[in-house]
Amino acid sequence: MFLLLSSKKLLSHNRSIITRYMSQDTKSSILNWASKDGEFRRQQSVFRDFIEDKPDAKFAPEPDRYHLYISWACPWAHRTAIVRNLKGLDKIIGLSAVDYLMLDKGWKFSTEQECPGAIPDTVNNASYIRDIYFKVNPNYEGRFTVPVLWDKKLQTIVNNESSEIIRMFNTVFNKFLSKEQAELNYYPEPLRKEIDETNEWVYDTVNNGVYKSGFATTQEAYEKNVVPLFKSLDRIEKILDGHKYLVQDTFTEADIRLFTTIVRFDPVYHGHFKCNLKSIQHDYPNILEWTRRIYQKPGVKETVNMDHIKRHYYMSHRQINPTQVVPIGTGPDLLVPVEP
């Protein structure tokens, strides 16, 4: 359940966090989100290897060989955490979760005492995600993003593209799972064409659309992206009218990929990213019911850390929210019972 933080407690905690990180506060390109034309452009993931169940595979599926680095705040990393839980991979693949506050050195590892919900790096003992990238490539010049799927055996990054990591998690470890878990398939062959088509427009206009709206630095760039965002939300609302899920009433990766954006929409994107033409709670009843249905699946709500989500966006994006004040609202109650 999303907990409502008291204003006094929130302000006190925020001040201590800000003080803790002030020594890192130097200008850096890591926080330059928009291009010169005011448009937000997402960097392509660099590490794109695959775990394959083949005799000669460089990256073979093995229990306790791989480790997943995530942020509870990041919607892209959130996808991988959900599939890891749903498939029962938590006993096979380790997990580290960074601090919610991302300043000029990027994602930082903290202890549970320093940042409740954080899980330190017990594999590489890194202080920052950037340390892991530099361990693999000392000359790396891209962004230091999560998720990161790490191979403990070969001491390297396998993949840092969330859409590919969830595909691997979907099938490649099945031989180590129970029959019930192995049979869970979020990318079934008969639905792949429709899933891919859905993923394409949802990614461009919704998943990435909120970022293109929120990080726009010109009015033109903002309006160019926020209008298609709500057209797509209207489209999704119609798709879910009388249907439980996006693709033929089957729970697929298309739902998981959209869910991580929608669960952040009212608490963060509506205000922080200026995506305020409508809200999920008040204007999209079908999407709200769908969100509750997914949230209530065993293993999903444990991956939704609203405290990390809110603090990350409102405190890390100081070009958008220079005061770093975090609103106390947490969005709609997702525990209201719905039909499974």
Coordinates of C-alpha atoms in Angstrom, one line a residue:
M1 CA 0.0 0.0 0.0
F2 CA 1.2 3.5 -0.8
L3 CA 1.9 5.3 2.5
L4 CA 1.2 9.0 3.0
L5 CA 4.3 10.6 4.5
S6 CA 3.9 13.5 6.9
S7 CA 5.1 16.8 5.7
K8 CA 7.3 17.4 8.6
K9 CA 9.0 14.0 8.3
L10 CA 9.4 14.4 4.6
L11 CA 11.0 17.8 4.8
S12 CA 13.4 16.7 7.5
H13 CA 14.4 13.6 5.5
N14 CA 14.8 15.6 2.3
R15 CA 17.1 18.1 4.0
S16 CA 19.4 15.4 5.3
I17 CA 19.6 13.7 1.9
I18 CA 20.4 17.0 0.2
T19 CA 23.2 17.7 2.7
R20 CA 24.5 14.2 2.2
Y21 CA 25.0 14.7 -1.5
M22 CA 26.0 18.4 -1.7
S23 CA 29.7 17.5 -2.0
Q24 CA 28.8 15.8 -5.4
D25 CA 27.0 18.9 -6.7
T26 CA 29.1 19.9 -9.7
K27 CA 27.9 20.5 -13.2
S28 CA 27.9 17.4 -15.3
S29 CA 26.5 16.3 -18.7
I30 CA 24.9 13.3 -17.0
L31 CA 21.9 15.5 -16.1
N32 CA 21.6 17.3 -19.5
W33 CA 18.4 15.6 -20.5
A34 CA 17.3 17.8 -23.5
S35 CA 19.0 18.4 -26.9
K36 CA 19.7 21.9 -28.2
D37 CA 16.4 22.0 -29.9
G38 CA 14.5 21.4 -26.7
E39 CA 13.7 17.8 -27.5
F40 CA 14.4 14.8 -25.2
R41 CA 16.2 12.0 -27.0
R42 CA 16.8 8.7 -25.2
Q43 CA 20.2 7.1 -25.5
Q44 CA 20.3 3.6 -27.1
S45 CA 21.4 0.8 -24.8
V46 CA 25.0 -0.3 -25.5
F47 CA 25.3 -3.8 -24.0
R48 CA 23.1 -6.2 -26.0
D49 CA 24.3 -9.7 -25.4
F50 CA 21.9 -12.5 -24.6
I51 CA 21.7 -15.5 -22.3
E52 CA 21.1 -18.5 -24.5
D53 CA 20.4 -22.1 -23.6
K54 CA 22.8 -23.5 -26.2
P55 CA 25.8 -25.8 -25.8
D56 CA 28.3 -23.2 -27.0
A57 CA 26.6 -20.1 -25.5
K58 CA 28.9 -17.5 -24.1
F59 CA 26.2 -16.6 -21.6
A60 CA 24.5 -19.8 -20.6
P61 CA 21.6 -20.0 -18.1
E62 CA 22.9 -21.0 -14.7
P63 CA 21.5 -20.4 -11.2
D64 CA 23.4 -17.8 -9.2
R65 CA 25.5 -16.7 -12.2
Y66 CA 23.8 -13.4 -12.9
H67 CA 23.0 -10.3 -10.9
L68 CA 20.4 -7.6 -11.7
Y69 CA 21.1 -4.0 -10.9
I70 CA 18.0 -1.8 -10.7
S71 CA 16.4 1.4 -9.4
W72 CA 13.0 1.1 -7.8
A73 CA 12.3 4.5 -9.2
C74 CA 13.2 3.8 -12.8
P75 CA 10.2 2.5 -15.0
W76 CA 12.6 0.7 -17.3
A77 CA 14.4 -1.2 -14.6
H78 CA 11.0 -1.8 -12.9
R79 CA 10.0 -4.0 -15.8
T80 CA 12.8 -6.4 -15.1
A81 CA 12.1 -6.5 -11.4
I82 CA 8.4 -7.4 -12.1
V83 CA 9.3 -10.3 -14.5
R84 CA 12.0 -11.5 -12.1
N85 CA 9.3 -11.8 -9.3
L86 CA 6.5 -13.1 -11.5
K87 CA 8.7 -15.9 -12.9
G88 CA 10.2 -16.8 -9.5
L89 CA 13.7 -15.8 -10.6
D90 CA 14.5 -14.2 -7.2
K91 CA 16.0 -17.5 -6.1
I92 CA 18.2 -17.7 -9.2
I93 CA 19.2 -14.1 -10.0
G94 CA 20.6 -11.7 -7.3
L95 CA 19.4 -8.1 -7.0
S96 CA 20.9 -4.7 -6.0
A97 CA 18.8 -1.5 -5.9
V98 CA 20.4 1.9 -6.0
D99 CA 19.6 5.0 -3.9
Y100 CA 16.7 7.0 -5.3
L101 CA 18.7 10.2 -5.5
M102 CA 20.6 10.6 -8.7
L103 CA 22.9 13.6 -8.9
D104 CA 26.0 14.3 -10.9
K105 CA 27.8 11.0 -10.4
G106 CA 24.7 9.1 -11.4
W107 CA 23.0 6.2 -9.6
K108 CA 24.6 5.6 -6.1
F109 CA 24.6 2.5 -3.9
S110 CA 23.5 3.1 -0.3
T111 CA 22.9 0.9 2.7
E112 CA 19.4 0.2 4.0
Q113 CA 20.1 2.5 6.9
E114 CA 21.1 5.4 4.6
C115 CA 18.2 4.8 2.2
P116 CA 15.4 2.5 3.2
G117 CA 14.7 0.2 0.3
A118 CA 18.2 0.4 -1.2
I119 CA 20.1 -2.9 -1.6
P120 CA 23.9 -2.5 -1.7
D121 CA 26.2 -4.0 -4.4
T122 CA 27.5 -7.2 -2.8
V123 CA 28.9 -8.5 -6.1
N124 CA 31.3 -5.8 -7.2
N125 CA 31.2 -3.6 -4.1
A126 CA 30.7 -0.6 -6.3
S127 CA 29.8 2.8 -5.0
Y128 CA 28.1 3.9 -8.2
I129 CA 26.5 2.2 -11.2
R130 CA 29.2 4.1 -13.2
D131 CA 31.9 1.9 -11.5
I132 CA 30.3 -1.2 -13.1
Y133 CA 30.3 0.3 -16.5
F134 CA 33.9 1.5 -16.1
K135 CA 35.0 -2.0 -14.9
V136 CA 33.9 -3.4 -18.2
N137 CA 35.1 -0.5 -20.3
P138 CA 37.3 2.1 -18.8
N139 CA 36.7 4.4 -21.8
Y140 CA 32.9 4.2 -21.6
E141 CA 31.3 7.5 -22.6
G142 CA 27.6 6.8 -22.5
R143 CA 25.0 7.3 -19.8
F144 CA 25.2 5.0 -16.7
T145 CA 21.7 3.5 -16.9
V146 CA 19.8 0.8 -15.1
P147 CA 18.8 -2.0 -15.4
V148 CA 22.1 -3.8 -15.8
L149 CA 22.3 -7.6 -16.0
W150 CA 25.7 -8.7 -14.8
D151 CA 27.6 -12.0 -15.3
K152 CA 29.5 -12.9 -12.2
K153 CA 31.3 -15.7 -14.0
L154 CA 32.8 -13.6 -16.8
Q155 CA 32.8 -10.4 -14.8
T156 CA 31.0 -8.3 -17.5
I157 CA 27.7 -6.7 -18.4
V158 CA 25.5 -9.0 -20.4
N159 CA 22.8 -6.5 -21.3
N160 CA 21.4 -3.1 -20.2
E161 CA 18.3 -3.0 -22.4
S162 CA 15.2 -3.7 -20.3
S163 CA 13.1 -4.9 -23.2
E164 CA 15.6 -7.6 -24.0
I165 CA 16.3 -8.5 -20.3
I166 CA 12.6 -9.3 -19.8
R167 CA 12.5 -11.5 -22.9
M168 CA 15.4 -13.5 -21.4
F169 CA 13.8 -13.7 -18.0
N170 CA 10.6 -14.9 -19.7
T171 CA 12.0 -18.2 -21.0
V172 CA 15.7 -18.8 -20.7
F173 CA 15.7 -20.0 -17.1
N174 CA 12.6 -22.2 -17.4
K175 CA 14.4 -25.4 -16.8
F176 CA 15.3 -24.3 -13.3
L177 CA 11.8 -23.3 -12.4
S178 CA 8.7 -25.1 -11.2
K179 CA 6.3 -26.3 -13.8
E180 CA 3.8 -23.5 -13.0
Q181 CA 6.5 -20.8 -13.3
A182 CA 8.0 -22.2 -16.4
E183 CA 4.6 -22.2 -18.1
L184 CA 4.2 -18.4 -17.5
N185 CA 4.8 -16.9 -20.9
Y186 CA 4.6 -13.1 -21.4
Y187 CA 5.5 -13.2 -25.0
P188 CA 3.5 -16.1 -26.5
E189 CA 4.2 -17.0 -30.1
P190 CA 0.6 -16.5 -31.4
L191 CA 0.4 -13.0 -30.0
R192 CA 3.9 -11.7 -30.8
K193 CA 2.9 -9.6 -33.8
E194 CA 0.2 -7.8 -31.9
I195 CA 2.4 -7.5 -28.8
D196 CA 5.2 -5.9 -30.9
E197 CA 2.8 -3.5 -32.6
T198 CA 1.4 -2.4 -29.2
N199 CA 4.8 -2.1 -27.7
E200 CA 6.0 0.2 -30.6
W201 CA 3.3 2.9 -30.2
V202 CA 3.1 2.7 -26.5
Y203 CA 6.8 3.1 -26.1
D204 CA 7.0 6.1 -28.4
T205 CA 4.0 8.0 -27.2
V206 CA 3.5 6.9 -23.6
N207 CA 6.6 5.2 -22.0
N208 CA 8.9 7.7 -23.6
G209 CA 6.2 10.3 -24.2
V210 CA 6.1 11.4 -20.6
Y211 CA 9.8 12.0 -20.7
K212 CA 9.7 13.9 -24.0
S213 CA 7.0 16.1 -22.5
G214 CA 8.7 16.5 -19.1
F215 CA 12.2 17.2 -20.3
A216 CA 11.2 19.5 -23.2
T217 CA 12.8 22.9 -22.9
T218 CA 10.7 24.7 -25.4
Q219 CA 6.9 25.1 -25.6
E220 CA 6.9 23.7 -29.1
A221 CA 8.7 20.5 -28.1
Y222 CA 6.4 20.1 -25.0
E223 CA 3.2 20.4 -27.0
K224 CA 4.5 18.2 -29.8
N225 CA 4.8 15.3 -27.3
V226 CA 2.1 15.9 -24.7
V227 CA -0.8 15.8 -27.1
P228 CA 0.1 12.4 -28.7
L229 CA 0.6 11.1 -25.1
F230 CA -3.0 11.7 -24.2
K231 CA -4.3 10.5 -27.6
S232 CA -2.6 7.2 -26.8
L233 CA -4.0 7.1 -23.3
D234 CA -7.5 7.7 -24.8
R235 CA -6.7 4.8 -27.2
I236 CA -5.7 2.5 -24.4
E237 CA -8.8 3.4 -22.4
K238 CA -10.9 2.3 -25.4
I239 CA -8.9 -1.0 -25.8
L240 CA -9.5 -1.8 -22.2
D241 CA -13.2 -1.2 -22.4
G242 CA -14.6 -4.6 -21.7
H243 CA -11.1 -6.2 -21.8
K244 CA -8.8 -7.1 -18.9
Y245 CA -5.5 -6.7 -20.8
L246 CA -4.1 -4.9 -23.9
V247 CA -3.7 -7.9 -26.2
Q248 CA -6.6 -10.3 -26.5
D249 CA -7.4 -10.5 -22.8
T250 CA -4.0 -12.1 -22.2
F251 CA -1.5 -10.7 -19.6
T252 CA 1.6 -10.1 -21.6
E253 CA 4.8 -8.1 -21.6
A254 CA 2.8 -5.3 -23.3
D255 CA 0.9 -4.9 -20.0
I256 CA 4.1 -5.0 -17.9
R257 CA 5.8 -2.4 -20.1
L258 CA 2.9 0.0 -19.9
F259 CA 2.2 -0.6 -16.2
T260 CA 5.5 0.8 -15.0
T261 CA 4.6 4.1 -16.7
I262 CA 1.0 4.2 -15.5
V263 CA 1.7 3.5 -11.9
R264 CA 3.9 6.6 -11.9
F265 CA 1.6 8.8 -13.9
D266 CA -0.6 10.5 -11.3
P267 CA 2.0 10.7 -8.5
V268 CA 4.8 12.0 -10.7
Y269 CA 4.2 12.6 -14.4
H270 CA 0.9 14.5 -14.1
G271 CA 2.6 17.3 -12.1
H272 CA 6.4 17.0 -12.4
F273 CA 6.4 16.3 -16.2
K274 CA 3.4 18.6 -16.9
C275 CA 1.3 15.8 -18.3
N276 CA -1.9 17.3 -16.8
L277 CA -4.5 17.2 -19.5
K278 CA -6.1 14.3 -17.6
S279 CA -5.4 12.0 -14.7
I280 CA -5.6 8.2 -14.4
Q281 CA -7.7 8.4 -11.2
H282 CA -10.3 10.8 -12.5
D283 CA -10.4 10.4 -16.3
Y284 CA -9.4 6.8 -17.2
P285 CA -11.6 4.3 -15.2
N286 CA -10.6 1.3 -17.5
I287 CA -6.9 2.1 -17.2
L288 CA -7.3 2.5 -13.4
E289 CA -9.0 -0.9 -13.1
W290 CA -6.3 -2.5 -15.3
T291 CA -3.6 -1.0 -13.1
R292 CA -5.1 -2.3 -10.0
R293 CA -5.5 -5.8 -11.5
I294 CA -1.8 -5.9 -12.3
Y295 CA -0.7 -4.3 -9.0
Q296 CA -2.6 -7.0 -7.1
K297 CA -0.9 -9.9 -8.9
P298 CA 1.4 -11.8 -6.4
G299 CA 4.9 -10.3 -6.6
V300 CA 4.0 -7.1 -8.3
K301 CA 3.2 -4.7 -5.5
E302 CA 6.5 -5.6 -3.8
T303 CA 8.3 -4.0 -6.8
V304 CA 6.4 -0.7 -6.5
N305 CA 8.3 1.6 -4.1
M306 CA 6.4 4.8 -4.3
D307 CA 8.7 6.5 -1.8
H308 CA 11.7 5.9 -4.1
I309 CA 9.7 6.8 -7.2
K310 CA 8.5 10.2 -5.9
R311 CA 11.8 11.2 -4.2
H312 CA 13.8 10.3 -7.3
Y313 CA 11.9 12.4 -9.7
Y314 CA 11.2 15.4 -7.5
M315 CA 14.7 15.5 -5.9
S316 CA 17.0 14.4 -8.8
H317 CA 15.5 16.6 -11.6
R318 CA 16.5 20.0 -10.1
Q319 CA 16.2 21.7 -13.5
I320 CA 12.5 20.9 -13.3
N321 CA 12.0 21.1 -9.5
P322 CA 14.8 23.3 -8.1
T323 CA 13.3 23.3 -4.6
Q324 CA 13.4 19.5 -4.4
V325 CA 10.1 19.6 -2.5
V326 CA 8.3 16.3 -2.8
P327 CA 4.5 16.3 -2.9
I328 CA 2.8 14.1 -0.3
G329 CA 0.1 12.6 -2.6
T330 CA 0.7 9.0 -3.8
G331 CA -1.9 8.6 -6.5
P332 CA -5.0 6.3 -6.5
D333 CA -5.4 3.5 -4.1
L334 CA -4.3 0.4 -6.0
L335 CA -5.5 -2.0 -3.4
V336 CA -9.2 -1.5 -4.2
P337 CA -10.3 -5.0 -5.1
V338 CA -10.9 -5.8 -8.8
E339 CA -11.8 -8.9 -10.7
P340 CA -8.5 -10.9 -11.3

